[in-house]
Coordinates of C-alpha atoms and ligand atoms in Angstrom, one line a residue:
M1 CA -55.1 -37.5 -20.7
L2 CA -54.8 -37.4 -16.9
T3 CA -56.8 -34.5 -15.5
A4 CA -54.9 -31.2 -14.8
T5 CA -55.1 -30.1 -11.2
K6 CA -56.5 -26.9 -9.8
S7 CA -54.9 -27.2 -6.4
Q8 CA -51.8 -25.2 -5.7
V9 CA -49.3 -27.6 -4.1
K10 CA -46.9 -25.6 -1.9
P11 CA -43.6 -26.8 -0.5
G12 CA -43.9 -28.1 3.0
R13 CA -42.7 -26.4 6.2
L14 CA -42.9 -27.4 9.9
L15 CA -45.6 -26.0 12.2
I16 CA -44.0 -25.4 15.5
N17 CA -45.4 -23.1 18.2
G18 CA -47.9 -21.5 15.8
E19 CA -45.3 -20.6 13.2
W20 CA -44.2 -22.1 9.9
L21 CA -40.5 -22.9 9.9
E22 CA -38.2 -24.0 7.2
G23 CA -36.4 -27.3 7.8
A24 CA -32.8 -28.3 7.3
Q25 CA -33.4 -31.3 5.0
H26 CA -36.1 -32.1 2.4
F27 CA -37.5 -34.9 0.3
D28 CA -39.9 -35.2 -2.6
T29 CA -43.5 -36.1 -2.4
I30 CA -44.7 -37.9 -5.5
N31 CA -48.0 -38.0 -7.4
P32 CA -48.6 -41.8 -7.8
A33 CA -50.8 -41.2 -10.8
T34 CA -48.0 -39.7 -12.8
G35 CA -44.8 -40.7 -10.9
E36 CA -43.9 -36.9 -11.0
V37 CA -42.7 -34.8 -8.0
L38 CA -45.5 -32.7 -6.5
T39 CA -43.4 -30.7 -4.1
Q40 CA -40.6 -30.8 -1.5
I41 CA -41.4 -31.7 2.1
V42 CA -39.2 -31.2 5.2
E43 CA -37.5 -34.2 6.7
A44 CA -37.6 -33.1 10.3
N45 CA -34.5 -34.1 12.3
S46 CA -34.5 -34.9 16.0
A47 CA -33.6 -31.3 17.0
E48 CA -36.7 -30.0 15.1
V49 CA -38.9 -32.7 16.6
D50 CA -37.6 -31.7 20.1
K51 CA -38.5 -28.1 19.3
A52 CA -42.1 -29.1 18.4
V53 CA -42.4 -31.2 21.6
S54 CA -41.1 -28.4 23.7
A55 CA -43.7 -26.1 22.2
A56 CA -46.5 -28.7 22.9
R57 CA -45.1 -29.2 26.4
K58 CA -45.1 -25.5 27.2
A59 CA -48.7 -25.0 25.8
F60 CA -49.8 -27.9 28.0
D61 CA -47.9 -27.1 31.2
D62 CA -48.6 -23.4 31.3
R63 CA -51.8 -23.4 33.5
G64 CA -52.1 -19.7 33.0
G65 CA -51.8 -20.0 29.2
A66 CA -54.5 -19.7 26.6
W67 CA -55.1 -23.5 26.2
R68 CA -55.3 -24.5 29.8
K69 CA -57.4 -21.5 30.8
M70 CA -59.8 -22.2 28.0
S71 CA -63.2 -23.6 29.1
A72 CA -64.3 -27.0 27.8
S73 CA -67.1 -25.3 25.9
D74 CA -64.7 -23.0 24.1
R75 CA -62.4 -25.9 23.3
G76 CA -65.3 -27.6 21.7
K77 CA -66.2 -24.5 19.7
L78 CA -62.6 -24.2 18.4
I79 CA -62.6 -27.8 17.2
W80 CA -66.0 -27.2 15.6
K81 CA -64.6 -24.1 13.9
L82 CA -61.7 -26.1 12.5
A83 CA -64.3 -28.5 11.1
D84 CA -66.2 -25.6 9.5
L85 CA -63.0 -24.4 7.9
L86 CA -62.2 -27.8 6.6
E87 CA -65.7 -28.0 5.1
R88 CA -65.2 -24.6 3.4
N89 CA -62.1 -26.0 1.8
I90 CA -63.3 -29.5 1.2
D91 CA -62.8 -29.5 -2.6
E92 CA -59.1 -28.4 -2.3
L93 CA -58.5 -30.9 0.6
A94 CA -60.0 -33.7 -1.4
E95 CA -57.9 -32.9 -4.4
L96 CA -54.7 -32.7 -2.4
E97 CA -55.4 -36.1 -0.9
T98 CA -56.0 -37.6 -4.3
L99 CA -52.8 -36.0 -5.7
D100 CA -50.7 -37.3 -2.9
N101 CA -52.3 -40.7 -2.3
G102 CA -53.7 -41.7 -5.7
K103 CA -57.1 -42.6 -4.3
P104 CA -60.1 -41.7 -6.5
I105 CA -61.4 -38.2 -6.0
F106 CA -64.8 -39.9 -5.5
E107 CA -63.4 -41.4 -2.3
S108 CA -61.5 -38.3 -1.1
R109 CA -64.4 -35.9 -1.7
Q110 CA -67.4 -38.0 -0.9
V111 CA -66.1 -40.3 1.9
D112 CA -62.8 -39.3 3.5
M113 CA -63.3 -35.5 3.9
P114 CA -67.0 -35.6 5.0
M115 CA -65.9 -38.1 7.7
V116 CA -63.0 -36.0 8.8
I117 CA -65.4 -33.1 9.4
D118 CA -67.9 -35.4 11.1
V119 CA -65.3 -36.9 13.4
L120 CA -64.1 -33.5 14.5
R121 CA -67.7 -32.3 15.1
Y122 CA -68.4 -35.5 17.1
Y123 CA -65.4 -34.9 19.4
A124 CA -66.2 -31.1 19.6
G125 CA -69.4 -32.3 21.3
W126 CA -67.4 -34.5 23.7
A127 CA -65.3 -31.6 25.0
T128 CA -68.1 -30.6 27.5
K129 CA -69.0 -34.2 28.4
I130 CA -65.8 -35.4 29.9
H131 CA -66.2 -35.9 33.6
G132 CA -65.2 -37.9 36.7
E133 CA -67.5 -39.3 39.3
T134 CA -68.3 -38.9 43.0
V135 CA -68.1 -42.2 44.8
N136 CA -69.7 -43.1 48.1
T137 CA -67.0 -44.7 50.3
F138 CA -67.0 -43.5 54.0
E139 CA -69.1 -41.0 55.9
T140 CA -65.9 -39.4 56.9
A141 CA -64.5 -38.9 53.4
F142 CA -65.5 -37.1 50.2
T143 CA -64.1 -39.2 47.3
Y144 CA -64.2 -38.4 43.7
T145 CA -62.4 -39.0 40.4
L146 CA -61.1 -36.5 37.9
R147 CA -60.6 -37.2 34.2
E148 CA -57.6 -35.2 33.1
P149 CA -55.8 -34.9 29.8
V150 CA -52.7 -37.1 29.4
G151 CA -50.5 -34.3 28.3
V152 CA -48.5 -34.1 25.1
V153 CA -49.6 -36.7 22.5
G154 CA -47.5 -37.8 19.6
L155 CA -49.7 -38.8 16.6
I156 CA -48.1 -41.0 13.9
I157 CA -50.2 -41.4 10.8
P158 CA -50.1 -43.8 7.8
W159 CA -50.6 -43.0 4.2
N160 CA -53.7 -44.8 3.3
F161 CA -56.3 -42.4 4.8
P162 CA -54.0 -39.5 5.6
L163 CA -56.4 -36.8 6.9
L164 CA -59.1 -39.2 8.0
L165 CA -56.9 -41.2 10.3
A166 CA -55.3 -38.0 11.6
S167 CA -58.8 -36.7 12.5
W168 CA -59.5 -39.9 14.5
K169 CA -56.6 -38.8 16.8
I170 CA -56.8 -35.0 16.6
G171 CA -60.5 -35.0 17.6
P172 CA -60.3 -36.8 20.9
A173 CA -56.8 -35.5 21.8
L174 CA -57.9 -31.9 21.6
A175 CA -61.4 -32.5 23.0
C176 CA -59.7 -33.9 26.2
G177 CA -57.4 -30.9 26.4
N178 CA -54.1 -32.4 25.3
T179 CA -51.6 -30.8 23.0
I180 CA -50.2 -32.6 20.0
V181 CA -47.2 -33.2 17.8
M182 CA -48.3 -35.0 14.7
K183 CA -46.4 -36.6 11.9
P184 CA -48.2 -37.5 8.6
A185 CA -46.7 -40.4 6.6
E186 CA -43.9 -39.3 4.3
Q187 CA -45.9 -40.3 1.2
T188 CA -48.9 -38.2 2.0
P189 CA -48.2 -35.0 4.1
L190 CA -50.1 -32.4 2.1
T191 CA -53.6 -32.5 3.7
T192 CA -52.2 -32.5 7.2
L193 CA -50.1 -29.4 6.4
R194 CA -53.2 -27.7 5.0
L195 CA -55.0 -28.6 8.2
G196 CA -52.2 -26.9 10.1
E197 CA -52.9 -23.7 8.2
L198 CA -56.6 -23.9 8.9
A199 CA -56.0 -24.6 12.6
I200 CA -54.1 -21.3 12.8
E201 CA -56.9 -19.6 11.0
A202 CA -59.4 -21.1 13.5
G203 CA -57.4 -19.6 16.4
F204 CA -55.8 -22.5 18.2
P205 CA -53.2 -21.1 20.6
A206 CA -49.6 -21.5 19.7
G207 CA -48.1 -24.9 20.6
V208 CA -51.4 -26.8 20.8
I209 CA -51.1 -28.3 17.3
N210 CA -47.6 -28.9 16.0
I211 CA -46.8 -30.7 12.7
V212 CA -43.5 -32.3 11.9
T213 CA -43.0 -34.1 8.5
G214 CA -40.6 -36.9 7.7
G215 CA -40.2 -40.6 7.6
P216 CA -39.3 -43.3 10.1
E217 CA -36.4 -41.3 11.7
T218 CA -38.7 -38.5 12.4
G219 CA -41.2 -41.0 13.9
K220 CA -38.5 -42.5 16.1
A221 CA -37.6 -39.1 17.4
I222 CA -41.2 -38.6 18.5
V223 CA -41.3 -42.0 20.2
Q224 CA -38.0 -41.5 22.0
N225 CA -38.7 -38.0 23.2
P226 CA -39.2 -38.3 27.0
A227 CA -41.5 -35.2 27.2
I228 CA -44.2 -37.0 25.2
N229 CA -46.8 -38.7 27.4
K230 CA -48.6 -40.8 24.8
I231 CA -48.2 -42.2 21.3
A232 CA -51.2 -42.8 19.1
F233 CA -50.1 -44.8 16.2
T234 CA -51.8 -46.2 13.1
G235 CA -49.6 -48.2 10.7
S236 CA -48.1 -51.6 10.1
T237 CA -47.8 -54.3 12.8
A238 CA -44.0 -54.4 12.4
V239 CA -43.6 -50.7 13.2
G240 CA -46.3 -50.9 15.9
K241 CA -44.1 -53.4 17.7
E242 CA -41.1 -51.2 17.3
I243 CA -43.0 -48.2 18.7
M244 CA -44.2 -50.3 21.7
R245 CA -40.6 -51.2 22.5
G246 CA -39.4 -47.6 22.0
A247 CA -42.2 -46.3 24.3
A248 CA -41.3 -48.7 27.1
D249 CA -38.3 -46.7 28.4
S250 CA -40.4 -43.8 29.5
L251 CA -43.6 -45.9 29.9
K252 CA -45.6 -43.8 27.4
R253 CA -49.2 -44.6 27.0
V254 CA -49.6 -46.3 23.6
T255 CA -52.6 -47.0 21.4
L256 CA -51.9 -49.0 18.2
E257 CA -54.2 -49.4 15.2
L258 CA -52.3 -52.0 13.0
G259 CA -52.7 -54.2 10.0
G260 CA -55.4 -56.8 9.1
K261 CA -56.2 -59.8 7.0
S262 CA -59.9 -59.7 7.4
P263 CA -62.2 -62.6 6.6
N264 CA -65.3 -61.9 4.5
I265 CA -67.6 -64.9 4.9
V266 CA -70.4 -65.7 2.4
F267 CA -72.8 -68.5 3.2
S268 CA -74.9 -70.0 0.4
D269 CA -78.1 -68.6 1.9
A270 CA -76.9 -65.0 1.5
D271 CA -78.3 -62.4 -1.0
I272 CA -75.7 -63.3 -3.6
D273 CA -75.7 -60.0 -5.6
S274 CA -75.3 -57.9 -2.4
A275 CA -72.5 -60.2 -1.2
V276 CA -70.7 -59.9 -4.6
R277 CA -70.9 -56.1 -4.3
G278 CA -69.7 -56.3 -0.7
A279 CA -66.8 -58.5 -1.7
I280 CA -65.8 -56.1 -4.5
N281 CA -66.0 -53.0 -2.3
G282 CA -64.4 -54.9 0.6
I283 CA -61.2 -55.4 -1.3
F284 CA -61.0 -52.9 -4.1
Y285 CA -62.2 -49.8 -2.3
G286 CA -59.2 -47.6 -1.5
K287 CA -57.2 -49.8 -4.0
G288 CA -57.1 -52.5 -1.2
E289 CA -54.8 -50.2 0.8
V290 CA -57.3 -50.4 3.6
C291 CA -56.5 -51.9 7.1
N292 CA -59.9 -53.6 7.2
A293 CA -59.9 -54.8 3.6
G294 CA -61.8 -58.0 3.2
S295 CA -58.8 -59.7 1.7
R296 CA -59.8 -63.3 2.6
L297 CA -63.1 -64.1 0.9
F298 CA -64.5 -67.4 2.3
V299 CA -67.3 -68.6 0.0
E300 CA -69.4 -71.7 0.8
S301 CA -68.3 -74.5 -1.6
K302 CA -71.7 -75.1 -3.2
L303 CA -71.8 -71.4 -4.2
Q304 CA -68.2 -71.1 -5.5
D305 CA -68.8 -71.3 -9.3
E306 CA -71.7 -68.9 -9.5
F307 CA -70.1 -66.5 -7.0
I308 CA -66.7 -66.4 -8.7
D309 CA -68.3 -65.8 -12.2
K310 CA -70.1 -62.8 -10.8
L311 CA -67.1 -61.6 -8.9
V312 CA -64.8 -61.8 -11.9
G313 CA -67.4 -60.1 -14.1
R314 CA -67.5 -57.1 -11.8
A315 CA -63.8 -56.9 -11.2
K316 CA -63.1 -56.9 -15.0
K317 CA -65.3 -53.8 -15.3
M318 CA -63.4 -52.0 -12.6
Q319 CA -60.2 -50.9 -14.4
P320 CA -57.9 -48.4 -12.8
A321 CA -58.2 -44.9 -14.2
D322 CA -57.3 -41.2 -13.6
P323 CA -57.8 -40.6 -9.8
L324 CA -59.0 -37.1 -10.5
D325 CA -61.8 -38.2 -12.8
P326 CA -65.0 -38.3 -10.7
K327 CA -66.1 -41.5 -12.4
T328 CA -63.0 -43.4 -11.4
R329 CA -63.4 -46.2 -8.7
L330 CA -59.9 -47.6 -8.7
G331 CA -57.0 -45.2 -8.4
A332 CA -53.2 -45.4 -8.3
I333 CA -51.2 -47.5 -5.8
V334 CA -49.6 -45.0 -3.3
S335 CA -46.0 -45.5 -4.4
Q336 CA -43.7 -47.4 -6.6
E337 CA -42.4 -49.3 -3.6
Q338 CA -45.9 -50.4 -2.5
M339 CA -46.7 -51.4 -6.1
Q340 CA -43.6 -53.6 -6.2
T341 CA -44.6 -55.1 -2.9
V342 CA -48.0 -56.0 -4.2
L343 CA -46.6 -57.3 -7.5
G344 CA -44.3 -59.5 -5.4
Y345 CA -47.4 -61.0 -3.6
I346 CA -49.1 -61.5 -7.0
E347 CA -46.0 -63.5 -8.1
A348 CA -46.1 -65.6 -4.9
G349 CA -49.8 -66.2 -5.4
K350 CA -49.3 -67.4 -9.0
K351 CA -47.0 -70.1 -7.6
E352 CA -49.5 -71.5 -5.1
A353 CA -53.0 -70.6 -6.3
Q354 CA -55.0 -69.9 -9.4
L355 CA -55.0 -66.4 -10.9
I356 CA -58.5 -65.8 -12.1
A357 CA -58.5 -62.0 -12.7
G358 CA -56.0 -59.2 -13.2
G359 CA -52.4 -59.6 -12.0
N360 CA -50.8 -56.9 -14.1
R361 CA -49.5 -53.3 -13.9
V362 CA -51.5 -50.9 -16.1
T363 CA -50.0 -47.9 -18.0
L364 CA -52.4 -45.0 -18.5
D365 CA -51.7 -42.6 -21.4
G366 CA -48.0 -43.6 -21.3
S367 CA -47.7 -42.0 -17.8
K368 CA -45.4 -43.4 -15.2
G369 CA -48.2 -43.9 -12.7
F370 CA -48.5 -46.9 -10.4
F371 CA -51.7 -48.6 -11.5
L372 CA -52.6 -52.3 -10.9
E373 CA -55.5 -54.4 -12.2
P374 CA -58.0 -55.6 -9.7
T375 CA -56.6 -59.1 -9.0
I376 CA -58.4 -62.3 -7.8
F377 CA -56.9 -65.6 -6.8
G378 CA -59.1 -68.8 -6.6
G379 CA -58.3 -72.1 -5.0
V380 CA -56.6 -70.4 -2.1
T381 CA -56.0 -72.3 1.2
N382 CA -55.6 -70.5 4.5
D383 CA -52.0 -71.5 5.0
M384 CA -50.8 -69.8 1.7
K385 CA -48.7 -66.7 1.9
I386 CA -51.3 -64.6 0.1
A387 CA -53.9 -65.8 2.7
Q388 CA -51.8 -65.2 5.8
E389 CA -50.0 -61.9 5.1
E390 CA -51.4 -58.4 4.6
I391 CA -50.8 -57.4 1.0
F392 CA -52.3 -53.9 1.2
G393 CA -53.3 -53.7 -2.4
P394 CA -56.1 -54.7 -4.8
V395 CA -55.6 -58.5 -4.4
L396 CA -58.3 -60.8 -3.3
S397 CA -57.9 -64.5 -2.2
V398 CA -61.0 -66.7 -2.5
L399 CA -61.2 -69.7 -0.1
P400 CA -63.9 -72.4 -0.3
F401 CA -65.5 -73.8 2.9
D402 CA -68.0 -76.4 3.7
D403 CA -69.4 -75.7 7.2
V404 CA -69.7 -73.2 10.0
E405 CA -67.2 -74.7 12.4
Q406 CA -64.6 -75.0 9.6
V407 CA -65.0 -71.4 8.4
I408 CA -64.8 -70.0 12.0
E409 CA -61.7 -71.9 12.7
Q410 CA -60.0 -70.8 9.5
A411 CA -61.2 -67.2 9.8
N412 CA -59.6 -67.0 13.2
S413 CA -56.4 -68.8 12.1
N414 CA -54.5 -65.6 11.4
P415 CA -52.3 -63.3 13.5
Y416 CA -54.6 -60.3 12.8
G417 CA -58.0 -59.6 14.2
L418 CA -59.1 -56.2 12.9
A419 CA -62.5 -56.8 11.1
A420 CA -64.7 -59.5 9.6
A421 CA -68.0 -59.8 7.7
V422 CA -70.7 -62.4 7.5
W423 CA -73.3 -62.7 4.7
T424 CA -76.4 -64.8 5.4
K425 CA -80.2 -64.4 5.7
D426 CA -80.1 -66.6 8.8
I427 CA -80.1 -64.1 11.6
K428 CA -79.2 -66.6 14.3
K429 CA -76.2 -67.9 12.3
A430 CA -75.1 -64.3 11.7
H431 CA -75.0 -63.5 15.4
I432 CA -73.4 -66.8 16.4
V433 CA -70.6 -66.5 13.9
S434 CA -70.1 -62.8 14.7
R435 CA -69.7 -63.7 18.4
R436 CA -67.0 -66.3 17.6
L437 CA -65.0 -64.2 15.2
Q438 CA -61.8 -62.7 16.7
A439 CA -62.2 -59.2 15.3
G440 CA -62.7 -55.6 16.5
T441 CA -65.6 -55.0 14.1
V442 CA -68.0 -57.5 12.4
W443 CA -70.3 -56.4 9.6
I444 CA -73.4 -58.5 8.8
N445 CA -74.6 -58.3 5.3
T446 CA -72.5 -55.2 4.6
Y447 CA -68.9 -54.3 4.5
G448 CA -66.7 -51.4 5.6
L449 CA -69.2 -49.1 7.2
M450 CA -67.9 -46.7 9.9
D451 CA -69.3 -44.0 12.0
A452 CA -67.6 -41.4 14.3
A453 CA -69.7 -42.8 17.2
L454 CA -68.6 -46.5 16.8
P455 CA -65.3 -47.7 18.2
F456 CA -62.8 -49.1 15.8
G457 CA -59.7 -51.2 16.6
G458 CA -58.2 -54.6 16.6
F459 CA -57.9 -57.9 18.4
K460 CA -54.6 -59.9 18.5
Q461 CA -51.8 -58.4 16.3
S462 CA -54.1 -55.7 14.8
G463 CA -53.3 -53.7 17.9
F464 CA -55.1 -52.4 21.0
G465 CA -57.0 -49.4 22.2
R466 CA -60.1 -48.1 20.3
E467 CA -60.5 -45.1 18.1
L468 CA -63.7 -43.3 17.5
G469 CA -66.7 -43.3 19.8
M470 CA -66.7 -42.6 23.5
H471 CA -64.0 -45.2 24.3
A472 CA -61.3 -43.1 22.6
I473 CA -61.8 -40.5 25.3
E474 CA -60.5 -43.0 27.9
H475 CA -57.2 -43.3 25.9
Y476 CA -56.6 -39.6 25.9
T477 CA -57.2 -39.0 29.6
E478 CA -55.8 -40.1 32.9
L479 CA -58.1 -41.0 35.8
K480 CA -57.2 -39.4 39.2
T481 CA -58.8 -40.4 42.5
V482 CA -59.1 -37.6 45.1
W483 CA -59.8 -38.3 48.9
L484 CA -60.9 -35.5 51.2
N485 CA -60.9 -36.3 54.9
L486 CA -64.1 -35.1 56.4
G487 CA -63.3 -36.5 59.8
T488 CA -61.0 -35.2 62.5
Ligands
LIG1 P1 -45.9 -47.8 8.4 O1 -46.0 -48.6 9.7 O2 -44.8 -48.1 7.5 O3 -45.9 -46.3 8.7 C1 -46.9 -45.6 9.5 C2 -46.3 -44.3 10.1 O4 -45.2 -44.7 10.9 C3 -45.6 -43.4 9.0 O5 -45.9 -42.1 9.4 C4 -44.2 -43.7 9.1 O6 -43.3 -42.7 8.7 C5 -44.0 -44.0 10.6 N1 -42.9 -44.8 11.0 C6 -42.3 -45.8 10.2 N2 -41.3 -46.4 10.9 C7 -41.3 -45.8 12.2 C8 -40.6 -46.1 13.4 N3 -39.7 -47.0 13.4 N4 -40.9 -45.3 14.5 C9 -41.8 -44.4 14.4 N5 -42.6 -44.1 13.3 C10 -42.3 -44.8 12.2 O7 -47.4 -48.0 7.8 P2 -47.9 -47.5 6.4 O8 -47.2 -48.3 5.3 O9 -47.8 -46.0 6.3 O10 -49.5 -47.9 6.5 C11 -49.9 -49.1 6.2 C12 -50.2 -50.0 7.4 O11 -51.1 -49.3 8.3 C13 -50.9 -51.3 7.1 O12 -50.3 -52.3 7.8 C14 -52.3 -51.0 7.5 O13 -53.0 -52.2 7.8 C15 -52.1 -50.1 8.7 N6 -53.3 -49.4 9.0 C16 -54.1 -49.7 10.1 C17 -55.3 -49.0 10.4 C18 -56.1 -49.4 11.6 O14 -57.0 -48.6 11.9 N7 -55.9 -50.5 12.2 C19 -55.7 -48.0 9.5 C20 -54.9 -47.7 8.4 C21 -53.7 -48.4 8.2

């Protein structure tokens, strides 16, 4: 039996100017573990988006208003208070995330939600540390810089880490004094809506945080609205390109966190058991619906047989199960559409490589949930479709290699450049390879670790701009130079 839920799932509304409003059109949000409707969510149209943007604009532009008058210290305290309220409701939020996304409750409760809270607290601390500089230029001038908020920021969020990736944007946006209009993915709006309720409880002034739900049309309305100053987007590379084109007309600032096809490189001198664990977590954590998933596993040829035996042994033990069961480590694929996409890649893989584990849909207790076996292909070459394209599911390609130069060349022969990993006990080799990999993050002898203080983002078609850490502050501020004439 799939576990019964304790969380109350309410129908969605729009948060505009501090009030919850009913919308004109609605769509269903589905529980991917059962295929059943969880509740109805508003599909915000462009008039509703415009209303949210106007509220955000007013809250930002009104210099005598509550938000602009608030000291940086009080702004930080408010963000911290929101983090406290999220922590107080952590069990409910984790359950909502799992119901909506299908990820194991272990991940929602032990990883996603604690990091959401940590990220908000990290940026709460930044609110009082954003400053310009005085610069010595001429005796007859006083010259300095101001770091000012960008204005109204449109946040467009994907479905794989719904509240976590929202927090990566909400934290720096608010710490810098911007106002926001955010749109969660249509598949996973529930935790963002709950955050909206907690933001009101925390005491954010009306118009500072606005939430509009809906799909691509709602997203386009945000991108096209001329009163928005910046778009912070996480999602697919295809949509990222569309957003960049759409933002060009009004020259909005844009940061893009896009897809990946990350190489995970295992040399024969690695600690093999750790590398096997890293390879498994690198691809099957989050059902493989992870932008930095280690989906191309390069294993040195002389290690192939031993490594693949161990890998397949572990994968076979990792069967999908009820996402609400705390023991589950592989949940449900987010939607039927995504499951079909992944199955399509598995079929393509069967034609060009060797299927060595999984490959099938799994039915649990006769439910209509979207579960897939952990799947591994061997004998993959870097030019195959399954090695080049982002599958965004629990599908691993194993590629053999013979030497350092060859593996670096192949690892970099891909349009993406989000992350990479290297497994070796040779410290010099680890650093040399890390330096030459075209990736925003490189892990050595580990996989997938993140911290609020460390920047995350992509090279090449994995996007640009960095989230997390101090560098995100630069993306949510404008730099102004001021000259004061001290002469005559
Ligand atoms: P998606 O691009 O389909 O959708 C992302 C968001 O954009 C959703 O909110 C969606 O409604 C909205 N959207 C869709 N079309 C739009 C348009 N034309 N204009 C404006 N908004 C639009 O991505 P997804 O399927 O939700 O997420 C998976 C993708 O996200 C993967 O490619 C993954 O690699 C990427 N991702 C990247 C990171 C990162 O940090 N680099 C993190 C997580 C996910």
